[in-house]
Coordinates of C-alpha atoms in Angstrom, one line a residue:
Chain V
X20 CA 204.1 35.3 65.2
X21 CA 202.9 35.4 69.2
X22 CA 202.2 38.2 70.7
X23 CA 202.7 38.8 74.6
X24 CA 199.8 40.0 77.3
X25 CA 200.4 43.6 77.1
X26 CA 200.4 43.7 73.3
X27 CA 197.1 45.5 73.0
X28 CA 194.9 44.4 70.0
X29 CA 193.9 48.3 68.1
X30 CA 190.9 49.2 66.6
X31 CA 190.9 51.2 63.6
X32 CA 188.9 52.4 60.2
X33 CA 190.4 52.3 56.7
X34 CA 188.1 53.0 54.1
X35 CA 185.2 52.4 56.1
X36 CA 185.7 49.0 57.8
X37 CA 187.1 48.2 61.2
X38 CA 190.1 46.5 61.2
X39 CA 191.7 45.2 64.2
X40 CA 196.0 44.5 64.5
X41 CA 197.7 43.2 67.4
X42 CA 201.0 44.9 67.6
X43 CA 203.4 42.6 66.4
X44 CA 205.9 41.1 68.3
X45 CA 209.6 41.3 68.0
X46 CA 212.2 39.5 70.1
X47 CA 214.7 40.2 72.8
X48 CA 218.1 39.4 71.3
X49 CA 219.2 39.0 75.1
X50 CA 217.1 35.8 75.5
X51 CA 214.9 35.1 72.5
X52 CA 211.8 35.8 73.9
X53 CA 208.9 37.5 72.4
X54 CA 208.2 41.5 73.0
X55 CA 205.8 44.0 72.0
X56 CA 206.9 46.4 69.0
X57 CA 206.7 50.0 70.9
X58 CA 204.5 51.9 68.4
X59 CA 204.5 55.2 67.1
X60 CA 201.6 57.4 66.6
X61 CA 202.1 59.1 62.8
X62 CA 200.0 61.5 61.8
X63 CA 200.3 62.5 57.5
X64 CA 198.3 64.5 55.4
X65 CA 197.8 62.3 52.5
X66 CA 195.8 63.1 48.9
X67 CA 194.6 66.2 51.3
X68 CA 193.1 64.6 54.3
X69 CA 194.3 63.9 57.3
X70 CA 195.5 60.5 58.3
X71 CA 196.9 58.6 61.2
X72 CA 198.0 55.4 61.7
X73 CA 200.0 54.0 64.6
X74 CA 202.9 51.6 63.3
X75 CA 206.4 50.5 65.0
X76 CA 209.5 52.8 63.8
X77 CA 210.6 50.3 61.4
X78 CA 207.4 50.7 58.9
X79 CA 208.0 51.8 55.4
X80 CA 206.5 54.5 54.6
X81 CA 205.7 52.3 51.3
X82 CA 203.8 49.9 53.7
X83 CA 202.1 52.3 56.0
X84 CA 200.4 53.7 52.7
X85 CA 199.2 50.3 51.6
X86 CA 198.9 48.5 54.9
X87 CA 198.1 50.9 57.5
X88 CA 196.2 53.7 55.3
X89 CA 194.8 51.0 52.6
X90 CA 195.9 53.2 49.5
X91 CA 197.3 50.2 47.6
X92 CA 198.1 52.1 44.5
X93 CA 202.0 52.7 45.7
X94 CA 203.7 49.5 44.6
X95 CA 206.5 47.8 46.1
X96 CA 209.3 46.4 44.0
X97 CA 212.7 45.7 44.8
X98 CA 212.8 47.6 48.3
X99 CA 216.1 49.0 48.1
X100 CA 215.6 52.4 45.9
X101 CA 216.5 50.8 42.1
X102 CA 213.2 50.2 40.5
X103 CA 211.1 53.2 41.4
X104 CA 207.7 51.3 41.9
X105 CA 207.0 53.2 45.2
X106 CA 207.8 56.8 44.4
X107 CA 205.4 59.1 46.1
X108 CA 205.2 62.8 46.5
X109 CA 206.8 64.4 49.5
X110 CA 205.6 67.8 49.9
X111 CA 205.5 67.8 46.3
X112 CA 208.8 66.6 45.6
X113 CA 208.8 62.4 44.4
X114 CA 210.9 60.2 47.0
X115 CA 211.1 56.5 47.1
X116 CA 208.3 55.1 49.9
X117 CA 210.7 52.2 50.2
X118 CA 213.9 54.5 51.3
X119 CA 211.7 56.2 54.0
X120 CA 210.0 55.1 57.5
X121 CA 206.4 55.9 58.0
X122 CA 207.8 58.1 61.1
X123 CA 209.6 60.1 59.0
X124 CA 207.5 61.4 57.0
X125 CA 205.1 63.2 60.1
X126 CA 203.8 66.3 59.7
X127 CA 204.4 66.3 55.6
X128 CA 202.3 66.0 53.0
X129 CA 202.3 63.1 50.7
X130 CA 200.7 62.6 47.5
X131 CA 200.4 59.1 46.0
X132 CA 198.7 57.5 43.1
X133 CA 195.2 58.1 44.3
X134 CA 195.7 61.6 44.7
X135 CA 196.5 62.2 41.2
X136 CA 193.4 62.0 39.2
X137 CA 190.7 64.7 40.2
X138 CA 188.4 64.4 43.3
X139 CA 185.7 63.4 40.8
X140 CA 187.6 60.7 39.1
X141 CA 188.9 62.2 36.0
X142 CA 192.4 61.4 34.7
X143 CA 195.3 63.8 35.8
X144 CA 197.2 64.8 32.5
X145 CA 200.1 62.1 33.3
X146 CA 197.4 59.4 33.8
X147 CA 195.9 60.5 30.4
X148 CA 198.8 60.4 28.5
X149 CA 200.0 57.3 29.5
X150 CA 196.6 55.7 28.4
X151 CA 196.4 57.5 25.0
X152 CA 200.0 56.8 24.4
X153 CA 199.9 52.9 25.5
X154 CA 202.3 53.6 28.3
X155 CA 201.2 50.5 30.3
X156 CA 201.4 47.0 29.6
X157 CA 201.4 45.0 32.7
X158 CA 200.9 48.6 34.8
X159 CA 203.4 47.2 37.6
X160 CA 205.7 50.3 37.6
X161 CA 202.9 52.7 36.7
X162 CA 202.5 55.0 39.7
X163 CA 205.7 55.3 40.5
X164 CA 205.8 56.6 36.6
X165 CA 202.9 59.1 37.0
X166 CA 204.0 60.5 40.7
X167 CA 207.8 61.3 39.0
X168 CA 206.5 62.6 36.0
X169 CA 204.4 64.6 37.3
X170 CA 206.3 66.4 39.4
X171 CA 209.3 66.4 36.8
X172 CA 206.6 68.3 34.6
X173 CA 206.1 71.2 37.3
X174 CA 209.7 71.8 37.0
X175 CA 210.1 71.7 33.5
X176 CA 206.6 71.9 31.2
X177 CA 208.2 71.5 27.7
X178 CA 210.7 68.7 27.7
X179 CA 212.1 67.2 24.6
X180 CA 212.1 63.4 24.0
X181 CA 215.2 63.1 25.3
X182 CA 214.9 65.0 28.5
X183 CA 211.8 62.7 29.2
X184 CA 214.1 59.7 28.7
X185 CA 216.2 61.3 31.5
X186 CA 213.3 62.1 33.7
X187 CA 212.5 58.1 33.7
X188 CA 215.8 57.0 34.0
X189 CA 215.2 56.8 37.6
X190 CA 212.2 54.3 37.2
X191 CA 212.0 50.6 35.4
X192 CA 209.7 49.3 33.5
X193 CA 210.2 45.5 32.2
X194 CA 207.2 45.2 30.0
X195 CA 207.3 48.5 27.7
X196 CA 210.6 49.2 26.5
X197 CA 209.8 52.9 27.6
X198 CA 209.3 54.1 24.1
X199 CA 205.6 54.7 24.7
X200 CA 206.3 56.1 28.2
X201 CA 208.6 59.0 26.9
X202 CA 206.2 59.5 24.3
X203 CA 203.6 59.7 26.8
X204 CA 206.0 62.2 29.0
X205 CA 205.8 64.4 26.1
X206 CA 202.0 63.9 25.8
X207 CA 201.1 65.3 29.3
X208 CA 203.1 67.9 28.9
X209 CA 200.9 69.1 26.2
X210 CA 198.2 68.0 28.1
X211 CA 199.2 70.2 30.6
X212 CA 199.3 73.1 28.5
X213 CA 196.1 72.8 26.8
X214 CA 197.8 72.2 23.4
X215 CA 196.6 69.6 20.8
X216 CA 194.0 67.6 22.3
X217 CA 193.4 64.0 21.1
X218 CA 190.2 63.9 18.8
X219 CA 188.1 61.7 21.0
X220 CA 190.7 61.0 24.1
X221 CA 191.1 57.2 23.5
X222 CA 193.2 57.9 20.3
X223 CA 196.3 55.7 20.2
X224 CA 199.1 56.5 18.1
X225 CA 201.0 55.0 15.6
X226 CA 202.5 51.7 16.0
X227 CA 206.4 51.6 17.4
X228 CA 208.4 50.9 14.5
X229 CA 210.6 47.6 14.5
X230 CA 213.6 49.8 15.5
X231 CA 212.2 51.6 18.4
X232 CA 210.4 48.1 19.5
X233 CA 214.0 46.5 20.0
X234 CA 215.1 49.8 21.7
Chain Z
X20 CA 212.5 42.9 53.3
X21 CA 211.5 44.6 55.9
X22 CA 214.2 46.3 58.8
X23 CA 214.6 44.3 61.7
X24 CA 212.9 45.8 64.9
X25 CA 214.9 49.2 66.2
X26 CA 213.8 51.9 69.2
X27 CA 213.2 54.8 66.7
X28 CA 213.8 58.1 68.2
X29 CA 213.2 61.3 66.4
X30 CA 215.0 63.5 68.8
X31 CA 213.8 67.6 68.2
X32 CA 217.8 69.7 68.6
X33 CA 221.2 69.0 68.7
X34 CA 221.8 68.3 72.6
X35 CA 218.9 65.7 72.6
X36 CA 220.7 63.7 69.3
X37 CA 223.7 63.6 71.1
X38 CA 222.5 62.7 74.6
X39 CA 221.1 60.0 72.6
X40 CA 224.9 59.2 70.7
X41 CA 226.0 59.4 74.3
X42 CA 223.8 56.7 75.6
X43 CA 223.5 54.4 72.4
X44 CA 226.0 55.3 70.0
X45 CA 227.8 51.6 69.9
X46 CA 224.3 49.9 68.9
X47 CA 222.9 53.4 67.1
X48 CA 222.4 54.4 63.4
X49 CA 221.7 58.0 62.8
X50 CA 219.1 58.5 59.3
X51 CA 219.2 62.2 57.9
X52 CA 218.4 60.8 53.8
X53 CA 218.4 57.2 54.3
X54 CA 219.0 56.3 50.8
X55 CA 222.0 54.3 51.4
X56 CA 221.1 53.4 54.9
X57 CA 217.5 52.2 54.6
X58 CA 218.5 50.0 51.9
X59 CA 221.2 48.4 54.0
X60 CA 218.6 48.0 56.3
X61 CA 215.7 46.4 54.6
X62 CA 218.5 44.3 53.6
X63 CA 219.1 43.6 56.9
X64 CA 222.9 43.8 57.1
X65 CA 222.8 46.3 59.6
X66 CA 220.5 45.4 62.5
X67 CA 221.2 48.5 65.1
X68 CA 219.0 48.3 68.4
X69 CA 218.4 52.6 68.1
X70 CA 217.9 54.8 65.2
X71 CA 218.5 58.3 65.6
X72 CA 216.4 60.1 63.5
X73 CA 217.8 63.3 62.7
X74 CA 215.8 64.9 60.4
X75 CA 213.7 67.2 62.6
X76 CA 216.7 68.7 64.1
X77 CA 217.3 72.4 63.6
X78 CA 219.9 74.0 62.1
X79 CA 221.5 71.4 60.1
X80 CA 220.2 72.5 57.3
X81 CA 222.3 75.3 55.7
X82 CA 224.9 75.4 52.4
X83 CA 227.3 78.3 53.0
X84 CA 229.9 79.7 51.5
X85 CA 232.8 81.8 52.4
X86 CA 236.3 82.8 50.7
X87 CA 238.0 79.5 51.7
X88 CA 235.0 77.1 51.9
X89 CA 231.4 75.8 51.2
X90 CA 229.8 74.7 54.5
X91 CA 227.2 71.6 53.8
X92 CA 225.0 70.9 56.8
X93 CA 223.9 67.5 57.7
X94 CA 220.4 68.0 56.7
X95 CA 221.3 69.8 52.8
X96 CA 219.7 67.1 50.2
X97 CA 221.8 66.4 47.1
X98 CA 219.1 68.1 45.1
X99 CA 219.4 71.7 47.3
X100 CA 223.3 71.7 47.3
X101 CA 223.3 71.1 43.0
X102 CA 220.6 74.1 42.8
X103 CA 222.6 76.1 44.8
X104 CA 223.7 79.2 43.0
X105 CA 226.2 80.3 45.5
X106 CA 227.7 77.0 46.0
X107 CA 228.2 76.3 42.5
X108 CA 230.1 79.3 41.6
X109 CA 232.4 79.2 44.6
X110 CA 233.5 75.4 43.8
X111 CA 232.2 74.0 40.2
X112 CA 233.2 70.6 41.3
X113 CA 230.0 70.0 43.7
X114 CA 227.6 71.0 40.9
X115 CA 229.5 68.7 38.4
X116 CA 229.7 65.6 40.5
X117 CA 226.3 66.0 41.8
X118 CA 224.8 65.3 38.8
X119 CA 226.3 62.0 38.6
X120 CA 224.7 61.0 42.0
X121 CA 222.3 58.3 41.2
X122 CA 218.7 60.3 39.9
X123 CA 216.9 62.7 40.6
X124 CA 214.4 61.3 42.9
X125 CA 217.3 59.9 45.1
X126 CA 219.0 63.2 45.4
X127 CA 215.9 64.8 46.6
X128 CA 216.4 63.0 49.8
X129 CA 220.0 61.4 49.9
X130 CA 222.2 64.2 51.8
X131 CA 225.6 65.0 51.1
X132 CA 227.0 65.0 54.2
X133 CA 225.4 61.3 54.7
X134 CA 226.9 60.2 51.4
X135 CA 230.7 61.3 52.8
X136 CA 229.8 59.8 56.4
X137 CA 229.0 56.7 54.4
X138 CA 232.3 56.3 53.3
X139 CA 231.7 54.4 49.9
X140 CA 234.3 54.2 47.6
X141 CA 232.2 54.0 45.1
X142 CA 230.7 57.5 46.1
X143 CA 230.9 60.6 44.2
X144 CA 231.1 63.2 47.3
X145 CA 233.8 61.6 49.2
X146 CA 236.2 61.8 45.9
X147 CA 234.9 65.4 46.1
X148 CA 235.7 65.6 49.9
X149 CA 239.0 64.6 49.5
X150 CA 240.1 66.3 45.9
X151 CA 239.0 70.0 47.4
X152 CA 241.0 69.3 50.6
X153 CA 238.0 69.4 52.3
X154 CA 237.2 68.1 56.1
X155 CA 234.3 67.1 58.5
X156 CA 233.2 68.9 61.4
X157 CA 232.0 66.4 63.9
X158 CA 230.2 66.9 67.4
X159 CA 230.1 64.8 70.7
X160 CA 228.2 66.0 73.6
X161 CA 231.7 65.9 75.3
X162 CA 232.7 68.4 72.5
X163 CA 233.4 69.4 68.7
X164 CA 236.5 68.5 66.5
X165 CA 237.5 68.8 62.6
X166 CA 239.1 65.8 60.9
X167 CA 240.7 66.6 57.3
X168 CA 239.4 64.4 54.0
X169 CA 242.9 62.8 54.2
X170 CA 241.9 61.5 58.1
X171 CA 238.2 60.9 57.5
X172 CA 238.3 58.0 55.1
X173 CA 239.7 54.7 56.9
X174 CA 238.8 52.1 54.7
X175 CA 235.8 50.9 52.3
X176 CA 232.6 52.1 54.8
X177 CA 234.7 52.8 57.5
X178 CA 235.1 56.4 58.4
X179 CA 236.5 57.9 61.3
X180 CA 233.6 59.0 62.9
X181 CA 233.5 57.4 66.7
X182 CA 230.2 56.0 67.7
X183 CA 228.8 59.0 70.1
X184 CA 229.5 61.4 67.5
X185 CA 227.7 63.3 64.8
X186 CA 228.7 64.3 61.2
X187 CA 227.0 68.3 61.6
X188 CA 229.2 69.7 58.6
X189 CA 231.0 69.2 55.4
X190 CA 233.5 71.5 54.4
X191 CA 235.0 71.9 51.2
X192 CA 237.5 73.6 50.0
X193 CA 237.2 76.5 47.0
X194 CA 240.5 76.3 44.5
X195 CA 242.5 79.4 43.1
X196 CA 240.8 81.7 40.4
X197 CA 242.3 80.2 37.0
X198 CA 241.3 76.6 38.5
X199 CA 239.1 74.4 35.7
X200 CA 237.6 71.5 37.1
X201 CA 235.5 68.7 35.9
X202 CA 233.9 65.0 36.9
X203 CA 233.2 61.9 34.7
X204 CA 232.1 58.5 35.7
X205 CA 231.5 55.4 33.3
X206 CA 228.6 53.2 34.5
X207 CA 226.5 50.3 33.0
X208 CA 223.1 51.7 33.8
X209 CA 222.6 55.5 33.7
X210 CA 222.5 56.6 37.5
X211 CA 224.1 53.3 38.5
X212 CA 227.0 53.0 40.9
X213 CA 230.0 53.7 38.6
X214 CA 232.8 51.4 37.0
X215 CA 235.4 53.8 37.6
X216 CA 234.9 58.0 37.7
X217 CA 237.4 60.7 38.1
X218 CA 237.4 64.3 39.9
X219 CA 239.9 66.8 38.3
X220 CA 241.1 70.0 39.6
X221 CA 244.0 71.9 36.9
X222 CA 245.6 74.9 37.4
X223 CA 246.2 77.0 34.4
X224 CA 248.3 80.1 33.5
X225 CA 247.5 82.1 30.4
X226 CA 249.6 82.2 28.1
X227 CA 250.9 82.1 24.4
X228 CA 249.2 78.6 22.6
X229 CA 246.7 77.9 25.1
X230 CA 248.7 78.7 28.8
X231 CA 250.9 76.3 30.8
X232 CA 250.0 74.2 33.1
X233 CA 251.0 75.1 36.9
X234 CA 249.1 72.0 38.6
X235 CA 246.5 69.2 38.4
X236 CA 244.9 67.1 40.9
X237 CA 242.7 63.9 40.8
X238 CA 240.9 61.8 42.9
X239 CA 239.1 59.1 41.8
X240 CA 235.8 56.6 42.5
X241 CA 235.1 53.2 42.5
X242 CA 239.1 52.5 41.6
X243 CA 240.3 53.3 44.8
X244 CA 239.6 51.9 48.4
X245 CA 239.8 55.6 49.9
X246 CA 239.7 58.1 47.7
X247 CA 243.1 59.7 48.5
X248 CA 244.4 62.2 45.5
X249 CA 246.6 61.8 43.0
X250 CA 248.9 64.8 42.4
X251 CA 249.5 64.6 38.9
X252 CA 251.4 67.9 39.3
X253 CA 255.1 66.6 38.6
X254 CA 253.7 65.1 35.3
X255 CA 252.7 67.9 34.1
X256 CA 253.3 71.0 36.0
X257 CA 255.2 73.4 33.9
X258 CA 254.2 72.1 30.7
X259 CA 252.1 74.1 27.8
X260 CA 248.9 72.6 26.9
X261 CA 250.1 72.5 23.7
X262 CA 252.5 69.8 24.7
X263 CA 249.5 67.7 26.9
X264 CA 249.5 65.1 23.8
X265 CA 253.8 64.1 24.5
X266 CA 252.3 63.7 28.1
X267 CA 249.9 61.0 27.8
X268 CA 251.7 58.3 28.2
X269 CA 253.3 59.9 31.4
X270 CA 249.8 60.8 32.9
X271 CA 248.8 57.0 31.9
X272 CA 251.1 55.4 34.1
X273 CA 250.8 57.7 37.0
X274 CA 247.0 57.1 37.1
X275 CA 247.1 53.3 36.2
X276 CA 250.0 53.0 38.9
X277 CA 247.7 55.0 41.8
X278 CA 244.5 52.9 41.5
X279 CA 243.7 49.7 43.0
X280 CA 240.4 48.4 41.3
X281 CA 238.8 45.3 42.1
X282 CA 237.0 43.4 39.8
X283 CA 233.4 41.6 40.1
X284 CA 230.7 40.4 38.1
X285 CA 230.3 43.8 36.6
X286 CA 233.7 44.4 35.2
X287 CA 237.6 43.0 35.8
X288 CA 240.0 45.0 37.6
X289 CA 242.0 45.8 33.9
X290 CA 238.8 47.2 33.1
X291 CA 238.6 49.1 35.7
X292 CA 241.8 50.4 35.6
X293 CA 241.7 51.0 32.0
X294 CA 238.6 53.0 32.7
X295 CA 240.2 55.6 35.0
X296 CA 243.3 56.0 32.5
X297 CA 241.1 56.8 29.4
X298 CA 238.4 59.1 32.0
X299 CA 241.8 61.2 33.4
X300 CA 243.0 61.6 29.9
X301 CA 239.8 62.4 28.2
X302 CA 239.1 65.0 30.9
X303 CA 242.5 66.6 31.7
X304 CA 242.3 67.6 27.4
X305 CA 239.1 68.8 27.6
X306 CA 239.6 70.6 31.0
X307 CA 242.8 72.5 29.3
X308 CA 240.8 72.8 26.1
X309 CA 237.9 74.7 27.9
X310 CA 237.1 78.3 28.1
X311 CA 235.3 78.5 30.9
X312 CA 234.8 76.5 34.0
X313 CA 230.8 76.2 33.5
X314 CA 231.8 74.9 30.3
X315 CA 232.7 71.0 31.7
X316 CA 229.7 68.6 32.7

């Protein structure tokens, strides 16, 4: 990757430490050479605060979050909208990062991951769940789990165990075979209301049967 | 994969989107949802020089409905148009093949209008387009024109959009009171792009045993490479519903006769075929069968 003259190294702070980019370049289809990327100055509100990072048109709003704003929790899977791994919230509602440019998303409000426990650390309900009910095995799909399941649980608070299977349906998981993760749908949601609370928080229920485990 | 590099251009009304379709239309992609288009990109088999963002434009954004039509903006997400109380009561069929479009999380940004514009024949709202007689309003900045459902689809993709025009409005059509309609797709993931799906439109009279029928109309997805209608009307127009079961095998050639499937990895073009036969049948019986239009998923 070269970069011409006028591509102007940029300064900037994530998390603390300076980090410096060179714009990248891109080439001239005319002739081959090398150009600067024109960049775009976005400005987002994400987890609450304000953020800005200056990226070329083409960034994924998946890779602006993890590359540009240093939240790494949004993961990247297939990059075409199947697998669900980057699903963040867009003014509340979930969207695929991947199926978005950085661009797009100026002005709105995006909540990811990170932005999902409270400002002291604690667990959201979702997050809970999933670890009292064993939701996780290699944790891969995870956020992409908690951000749509959280917002599917603002729209309906009481789903049955089938519902939660069609809340997910969007989202894959190759580790789990999502029984624990609906199980763990229906968990927050009592979470959420205050209802039954696990004796000590760590409890883990029973063991999937043989049945369930082949799906 | 990332997109190749673009100009990105986020232009803030109308005039300014199609100044821009003026100047770069041949080499210019517009993105209102982007979830059929950014995959194509990342993917990289579309490289245009200039994308047109549209989504900050004005006015784009409205579902309404009227005695003839419902009126879909550029800008109405999937999600908005299947929550849309006045939409769904003035044509049944948007609500019921929404719900078939992909999940949740992809309706809340895919837009209808951008699904029809996309011209996949494997896509729910073009099948819907065409079935309710329904047409595309379409803006140039050297002017505005309508093309019917009938006109709009000009192959698998291809629409006839021109390249300094924008797709501002899709309008569909609303179908007589005593209408029953219903959609049904067969896919090997839930949410996946389907096998082979159906959109049915039947016109009923009351009657003694159940009514007669006076029409029925179909159009179909993933079978077809448009999706052009089938007027199943000449089968069984005029008969009682009572009689629907001496009409299967009638109704079974006329439907296996209209499609074209293709087959792939996923499934053979018998299959395929087979699918849409079995989907019309199963449907048009439990269309007749119903009391009520809400009635039919």
């Amino acid at each position: 990757m070269s970069s011409t003259p006028d591509a102007q190294p940029e300064a900037r702070t994530v998390r603390g430490t300076v980090v410096t980019t060179v714009p990248r370049a891109s080439f001239d289809p005319a002739d081959g050479s090398a150009r600067p990327e024109e960049l775009i100055d976005v400005y987002l509100r994400v987890n609450g605060a304000e953020r800005h990072a200056r990226v070329p048109g083409r960034r994924l709003l998946s890779d602006a979050l993890r590359h540009d704003l240093g939240l790494t929790g949004t993961h990247v899977g297939c990059e075409h909208g199947v697998c669900g791994a980057c699903t963040v919230l867009l003014d509340g509602q979930p969207v695929r990062a991947c199926l978005m440019f950085a661009a797009t998303a100026q002005g709105h409000e995006i909540t990811t991951v990170e932005g999902l426990s409270t400002p002291d650390g604690e667990l959201g309900p979702v997050q809970q769940a999933f670890v009292e009910c064993h939701g996780l095995q290699c944790g891969f799909c995870t956020p992409g789990f908690l951000t749509t399941i959280t917002a599917y649980l603002d729209e309906n608070p009481d789903p049955t165990p089938e519902e939660a299977r069609e809340a997910i349906a969007g989202n894959l998981c190759r580790c789990t075979g999502y029984q624990n993760i609906v199980k763990a749908v229906c968990r927050a949601a009592e979470l959420r209301r205050g209802d039954d609370p696990a004796p000590d928080g760590t409890q883990t229920p029973p063991a999937p049967t043989q049945e369930e485990e082949q799906r | 994969m990332k997109p190749a590099p673009f100009t990105y251009h986020a232009p803030a009304d109308l005039d300014q989107t199609l100044a821009l379709l003026a100047e770069y239309g041949p080499v210019a992609k517009v993105l209102a949802g982007g979830q059929s288009l950014v995959p194509v990109l990342n993917m990289r088999l579309a490289n245009p020089a200039h994308l047109i963002d549209i989504n900050n434009v004005p006015g784009l954004d409205a579902v309404v409905t009227d005695d003839d039509t419902v009126r879909v903006g550029a800008l109405v997400r999937h999600a908005h148009l299947l929550s849309h109380s006045a939409a769904r009561t003035a044509q049944p069929l948007l609500r019921q093949a929404l719900q078939w479009v992909a999940h949740p999380v992809i309706r809340n940004r895919g837009t209808t209008l951008g699904s029809i514009v996309h011209a996949d024949p494997s896509g729910e709202m073009p099948a819907v387009l065409a079935l309710t007689d329904g047409r595309v309003r379409l803006r140039s900045a050297g002017g505005a024109r309508e093309v019917p459902a009938a006109e709009f689809f000009v192959g698998p993709m291809e629409s006839a959009i021109a390249d300094d025009e924008l797709a501002v409005e899709a309008v569909f059509g609303r179908f007589p009171a005593g209408t029953r309609t219903g959609f049904t797709e067969t896919a090997r993931r839930h949410g996946d792009y389907a096998l082979a799906g159906v959109a049915l439109a039947v016109g009923l009279d009351d009657g003694p045993d159940g009514g007669t029928m006076t029409s029925a109309r179909a159009s179909f997805v993933s079978v077809t490479d448009v999706p052009d209608v089938l007027d199943l009307t000449p089968v069984v127009g005029g008969a009682a519903v009572a009689d629907l079961a001496d009409l299967a095998d009638a109704v079974s050639e006329a439907v296996a006769t209209h499609v074209d499937p293709v087959g792939d990895i996923h499934a053979s073009a018998d299959y395929r075929r087979h699918l849409a036969v079995v989907q019309t049948q199963r449907l048009l019986s439990t269309l007749v069968g119903a009391t009520a239009e809400e009635e039919i998923a």
